[in-house]
Amino acid sequence: MVITSLENERVKKYRKLHEKKYRDRWGMFLVEGEHLVLEAYKAGIIEEVILTNETNCALDVPKVYVTEEIMKKISQLDTPISILALCRKQVQEKNKMGDKLLLIDEVQDPGNLGTILRSAKAFHVDTVVLGSRSVDLYNAKVLRSTQGMLFHLQVIEADLLTIIPELKKKNIPIYGTRVEAGDDVRTLSATAKTKYALVVGNEGNGVSKEVLSLCDQYLYIQMDSSVESLNVAVATSILLYELDRGEK
Amino acid sequence: MVITSLENERVKKYRKLHEKKYRDRWGMFLVEGEHLVLEAYKAGIIEEVILTNETNCALDVPKVYVTEEIMKKISQLDTPISILALCRKQVQEKNKMGDKLLLIDEVQDPGNLGTILRSAKAFHVDTVVLGSRSVDLYNAKVLRSTQGMLFHLQVIEADLLTIIPELKKKNIPIYGTRVEAGDDVRTLSATAKTKYALVVGNEGNGVSKEVLSLCDQYLYIQMDSSVESLNVAVATSILLYELDRGEK
């Protein structure tokens, strides 16, 4: 059976998931396109896939068929797609945070957040802590930019002002990022990289003052003095790349 | 005098500049928002600024006033702005390319291209060569993502298949990027970084086969094996960051 009406209860539910409010309330979200659906499948979080009637899908999950018109209304991206999945948020275990952490203070561009998460997985971060004022993790553009890496990464949402003191008790050094002062990340010793919590901040304003004041050390990336700053996803990725290296 | 009509000839001209066709034909483009306008001013490329009547502008350039409604129609970005500038494209001197080059094969996302240009300036690239199938340099989103660094960077538009043989004649090594094979960029000697042409490619498909076949050496970034690739702006920035370093 193919759903043809926007008034269908399932369709209404999917479309409500465009809003963070409902994603939070139901613990559910949508992922769009073949690649992301496959990554969600590997992570075992799919409840059902939503397909147009011409689409083949060999995945062993419940299937819901809709018309192309309905698909366009369920999708939040500009590029037309033929498959979506309804997914359940993973429960993250806060007591297993590991000792390589990335703390995100207030990143607001979905593309930047997604790109950062992809790099966090690439450079062996154990847990990402997403501060309360950042863009929603389950925003369609964030998910697309992660290229599905979100499903293979532990991400916790928490207040950084609460989590940093807990990390300090575990003797994890807190590295802040500031453009104007601190240590060149290249000069960090291998020991200084064995455990860390790297804090990165907002696109325009950087890490907030309260959070910065809790950091143990500040890191910067050496660059041409005429350039004020790098894109936040680029800066974060270079720092994580350096922290992932052993002795120089 | 404040322009209030969309039928005004200047307004019509500004709006035509939303299209690449007219930007190419007239050698002009628009930049949006205070920060970019200031960077364009520093570069000496502003023909006139366009303001809403409440906006102050101390810059020593001709000023055109429009209503807020007209401003919204001239702007191409979602965020409301109160200042734009009409700029003239800079003439780039192909005979002064330097010996640190970034060659962009087919980057299509405006945010990625802008971010790459910003990093190119930060990490001391002399000239960026933009291949013919990339997104237009003067696209509003590209300009915004460069944070104005485009105006302080030499960027040439050319066919990579033509430019690479010219660089080879100057003994500049051509470094391609491939995910699956090549040398870890960390292992490059300081000598191998004194001059270079780094080629980066499309978001989904990487560098095209024809271009790859002209490269002298392939570079990769070491990362977790479960991650297929990094975002193209991130990968490019890390490679440029490494090429900007001296001996390890």
Short mmCIF file of C-alpha atoms in Angstrom, two decimals, chain B:
data_model
loop_
_atom_site.label_atom_id
_atom_site.label_comp_id
_atom_site.label_asym_id
_atom_site.label_seq_id
_atom_site.Cartn_x
_atom_site.Cartn_y
_atom_site.Cartn_z
CA MET B 1 17.84 60.30 -2.56
CA VAL B 2 16.56 56.87 -1.63
CA ILE B 3 15.71 54.33 -4.30
CA THR B 4 12.27 52.87 -3.65
CA SER B 5 11.49 51.00 -6.86
CA LEU B 6 12.51 47.59 -8.13
CA GLU B 7 12.25 49.07 -11.61
CA ASN B 8 15.15 51.41 -10.94
CA GLU B 9 17.97 50.67 -13.39
CA ARG B 10 20.64 50.35 -10.69
CA VAL B 11 18.51 47.92 -8.71
CA LYS B 12 17.88 45.88 -11.83
CA LYS B 13 21.63 45.73 -12.43
CA TYR B 14 22.40 44.64 -8.87
CA ARG B 15 19.83 41.88 -9.10
CA LYS B 16 21.20 40.65 -12.40
CA LEU B 17 24.50 40.13 -10.59
CA HIS B 18 22.86 37.23 -8.76
CA GLU B 19 23.54 35.34 -11.98
CA LYS B 20 27.03 34.15 -12.92
CA LYS B 21 26.34 35.11 -16.54
CA TYR B 22 26.15 38.81 -15.70
CA ARG B 23 29.02 38.68 -13.19
CA ASP B 24 31.19 37.23 -15.95
CA ARG B 25 29.95 39.65 -18.59
CA TRP B 26 30.45 42.79 -16.54
CA GLY B 27 33.38 41.70 -14.36
CA MET B 28 31.39 42.86 -11.33
CA PHE B 29 29.92 41.21 -8.25
CA LEU B 30 28.18 42.05 -4.96
CA VAL B 31 29.48 41.51 -1.45
CA GLU B 32 27.12 41.50 1.51
CA GLY B 33 27.43 42.66 5.10
CA GLU B 34 29.74 44.97 7.00
CA HIS B 35 32.72 42.63 7.41
CA LEU B 36 32.98 41.67 3.74
CA VAL B 37 32.43 45.26 2.60
CA LEU B 38 35.32 46.37 4.81
CA GLU B 39 37.61 43.67 3.41
CA ALA B 40 36.62 44.65 -0.14
CA TYR B 41 37.38 48.28 0.74
CA LYS B 42 40.85 47.34 2.02
CA ALA B 43 41.44 45.56 -1.29
CA GLY B 44 40.38 48.72 -3.19
CA ILE B 45 37.80 47.00 -5.38
CA ILE B 46 34.58 48.78 -4.37
CA GLU B 47 32.72 50.77 -7.04
CA GLU B 48 29.89 51.86 -4.75
CA VAL B 49 28.20 50.81 -1.54
CA ILE B 50 24.47 50.23 -1.28
CA LEU B 51 22.89 51.15 2.06
CA THR B 52 19.54 51.39 3.74
CA ASN B 53 18.88 54.97 4.75
CA GLU B 54 19.53 54.39 8.47
CA THR B 55 22.98 52.89 7.92
CA ASN B 56 26.16 54.84 8.58
CA CYS B 57 29.16 54.22 6.41
CA ALA B 58 32.38 56.18 6.86
CA LEU B 59 34.07 54.64 3.81
CA ASP B 60 35.28 57.03 1.17
CA VAL B 61 33.31 55.53 -1.76
CA PRO B 62 30.16 56.50 -3.71
CA LYS B 63 26.97 55.64 -1.82
CA VAL B 64 23.56 54.54 -3.07
CA TYR B 65 20.60 54.51 -0.68
CA VAL B 66 17.72 52.07 -0.92
CA THR B 67 14.72 51.14 1.24
CA GLU B 68 14.80 48.04 3.44
CA GLU B 69 12.41 46.28 1.04
CA ILE B 70 14.72 46.91 -1.90
CA MET B 71 17.72 45.80 0.17
CA LYS B 72 16.04 42.47 0.81
CA LYS B 73 15.57 42.00 -2.91
CA ILE B 74 19.19 42.84 -3.70
CA SER B 75 20.59 40.58 -0.99
CA GLN B 76 21.01 36.87 -1.70
CA LEU B 77 21.56 35.74 1.87
CA ASP B 78 18.94 34.74 4.45
CA THR B 79 20.23 36.97 7.22
CA PRO B 80 19.01 40.55 6.81
CA ILE B 81 21.82 43.00 6.06
CA SER B 82 22.01 46.76 5.80
CA ILE B 83 25.05 47.21 3.56
CA LEU B 84 26.30 45.75 0.29
CA ALA B 85 29.03 46.75 -2.10
CA LEU B 86 29.28 46.60 -5.85
CA CYS B 87 32.81 45.42 -6.60
CA ARG B 88 35.00 45.03 -9.64
CA LYS B 89 36.75 41.68 -10.12
CA GLN B 90 40.49 41.94 -9.65
CA VAL B 91 42.70 41.18 -12.62
CA GLN B 92 44.96 38.28 -11.70
CA GLU B 93 48.41 38.00 -13.18
CA LYS B 94 48.95 34.51 -14.44
CA ASN B 95 52.68 35.06 -14.88
CA LYS B 96 53.12 35.66 -11.14
CA MET B 97 51.73 32.45 -9.76
CA GLY B 98 54.44 31.80 -7.17
CA ASP B 99 55.45 28.27 -6.26
CA LYS B 100 52.90 27.25 -3.66
CA LEU B 101 49.66 26.48 -5.42
CA LEU B 102 46.33 24.96 -4.64
CA LEU B 103 44.47 23.45 -7.60
CA ILE B 104 40.74 22.92 -7.12
CA ASP B 105 39.26 20.34 -9.43
CA GLU B 106 35.51 20.37 -8.93
CA VAL B 107 34.40 21.63 -5.54
CA GLN B 108 30.70 22.35 -5.78
CA ASP B 109 29.51 23.39 -2.34
CA PRO B 110 29.88 27.18 -1.90
CA GLY B 111 30.63 26.85 1.83
CA ASN B 112 33.40 24.36 1.13
CA LEU B 113 35.02 26.52 -1.55
CA GLY B 114 34.91 29.63 0.64
CA THR B 115 36.34 27.76 3.62
CA ILE B 116 39.15 26.36 1.47
CA LEU B 117 40.10 29.84 0.22
CA ARG B 118 40.19 31.14 3.80
CA SER B 119 42.54 28.30 4.78
CA ALA B 120 44.67 28.84 1.65
CA LYS B 121 45.36 32.39 2.79
CA ALA B 122 46.03 31.23 6.37
CA PHE B 123 48.58 28.65 5.24
CA HIS B 124 50.49 30.80 2.75
CA VAL B 125 49.33 29.54 -0.62
CA ASP B 126 50.54 31.92 -3.37
CA THR B 127 47.90 31.16 -5.99
CA VAL B 128 44.68 29.18 -6.10
CA VAL B 129 43.74 27.76 -9.49
CA LEU B 130 40.02 27.11 -9.77
CA GLY B 131 39.15 24.43 -12.32
CA SER B 132 36.31 25.06 -14.73
CA ARG B 133 33.76 22.77 -13.12
CA SER B 134 33.79 24.29 -9.64
CA VAL B 135 31.15 26.56 -8.10
CA ASP B 136 31.50 30.24 -9.08
CA LEU B 137 33.97 32.18 -6.98
CA TYR B 138 31.68 35.21 -6.81
CA ASN B 139 28.64 33.29 -5.54
CA ALA B 140 27.34 35.12 -2.41
CA LYS B 141 27.79 32.07 -0.17
CA VAL B 142 31.34 31.46 -1.37
CA LEU B 143 32.22 35.08 -0.64
CA ARG B 144 30.70 34.90 2.82
CA SER B 145 32.56 31.69 3.68
CA THR B 146 35.89 33.18 2.61
CA GLN B 147 35.35 35.88 5.26
CA GLY B 148 36.77 38.30 2.71
CA MET B 149 40.05 36.45 2.29
CA LEU B 150 39.33 36.10 -1.43
CA PHE B 151 40.21 39.77 -1.84
CA HIS B 152 43.68 39.17 -0.45
CA LEU B 153 44.48 36.03 -2.39
CA GLN B 154 45.42 35.42 -6.00
CA VAL B 155 42.80 33.17 -7.61
CA ILE B 156 42.99 32.19 -11.26
CA GLU B 157 40.29 30.35 -13.19
CA ALA B 158 41.80 27.86 -15.60
CA ASP B 159 41.63 24.34 -16.97
CA LEU B 160 43.73 22.14 -14.67
CA LEU B 161 44.71 19.88 -17.55
CA THR B 162 46.38 22.90 -19.17
CA ILE B 163 47.94 24.42 -16.07
CA ILE B 164 49.51 21.26 -14.62
CA PRO B 165 51.95 20.70 -17.54
CA GLU B 166 53.01 24.36 -17.19
CA LEU B 167 53.75 23.85 -13.49
CA LYS B 168 55.70 20.69 -14.23
CA LYS B 169 57.97 22.66 -16.54
CA LYS B 170 58.79 24.86 -13.55
CA ASN B 171 59.69 21.72 -11.54
CA ILE B 172 56.81 22.21 -9.13
CA PRO B 173 55.77 18.80 -7.78
CA ILE B 174 52.07 18.00 -8.28
CA TYR B 175 50.49 16.38 -5.21
CA GLY B 176 47.21 14.59 -5.73
CA THR B 177 44.86 13.48 -2.98
CA ARG B 178 43.46 10.00 -2.82
CA VAL B 179 41.85 8.32 0.13
CA GLU B 180 43.10 4.85 -0.60
CA ALA B 181 46.77 5.16 -1.48
CA GLY B 182 49.85 7.32 -1.44
CA ASP B 183 52.06 8.81 1.26
CA ASP B 184 51.05 10.05 4.67
CA VAL B 185 51.38 13.85 4.40
CA ARG B 186 53.26 13.79 7.73
CA THR B 187 56.14 11.97 6.12
CA LEU B 188 56.92 14.72 3.59
CA SER B 189 60.37 16.27 3.99
CA ALA B 190 60.84 20.02 4.40
CA THR B 191 62.33 20.09 0.89
CA ALA B 192 59.18 18.53 -0.53
CA LYS B 193 57.24 21.46 0.91
CA THR B 194 59.31 24.33 -0.50
CA LYS B 195 57.22 24.35 -3.63
CA TYR B 196 54.12 22.41 -4.49
CA ALA B 197 50.85 22.27 -6.36
CA LEU B 198 48.25 20.46 -4.26
CA VAL B 199 45.22 19.18 -6.18
CA VAL B 200 41.94 18.66 -4.34
CA GLY B 201 38.72 17.36 -5.79
CA ASN B 202 34.99 16.98 -5.71
CA GLU B 203 33.03 16.29 -2.49
CA GLY B 204 31.73 12.94 -3.61
CA ASN B 205 34.14 11.74 -6.26
CA GLY B 206 37.49 13.27 -5.37
CA VAL B 207 39.95 14.39 -8.01
CA SER B 208 39.01 13.38 -11.56
CA LYS B 209 40.92 10.53 -13.21
CA GLU B 210 42.50 12.66 -15.94
CA VAL B 211 43.84 15.12 -13.42
CA LEU B 212 45.00 12.38 -11.01
CA SER B 213 46.99 10.74 -13.79
CA LEU B 214 49.07 13.93 -14.12
CA CYS B 215 50.07 13.99 -10.44
CA ASP B 216 53.62 13.15 -9.33
CA GLN B 217 52.75 11.88 -5.87
CA TYR B 218 49.63 11.13 -3.83
CA LEU B 219 49.07 12.30 -0.28
CA TYR B 220 46.67 11.10 2.38
CA ILE B 221 45.75 11.98 5.94
CA GLN B 222 45.97 9.19 8.47
CA MET B 223 42.65 8.56 10.23
CA ASP B 224 40.35 5.92 11.65
CA SER B 225 39.72 3.20 9.10
CA SER B 226 35.95 3.24 9.69
CA VAL B 227 35.73 6.78 8.28
CA GLU B 228 35.58 6.89 4.50
CA SER B 229 36.73 10.46 4.13
CA LEU B 230 36.86 13.88 5.72
CA ASN B 231 34.91 16.89 4.53
CA VAL B 232 36.81 18.31 1.52
CA ALA B 233 37.44 21.70 3.16
CA VAL B 234 38.80 19.97 6.26
CA ALA B 235 41.02 17.60 4.29
CA THR B 236 42.36 20.42 2.13
CA SER B 237 43.04 22.58 5.18
CA ILE B 238 44.94 19.83 7.00
CA LEU B 239 47.08 19.17 3.91
CA LEU B 240 47.83 22.89 3.50
CA TYR B 241 48.58 23.14 7.22
CA GLU B 242 51.11 20.31 6.90
CA LEU B 243 52.64 21.76 3.72
CA ASP B 244 53.06 25.07 5.56
CA ARG B 245 55.23 23.43 8.24
CA GLY B 246 58.97 23.11 8.00
CA GLU B 247 60.89 20.07 9.19
CA LYS B 248 59.04 17.92 11.72
#
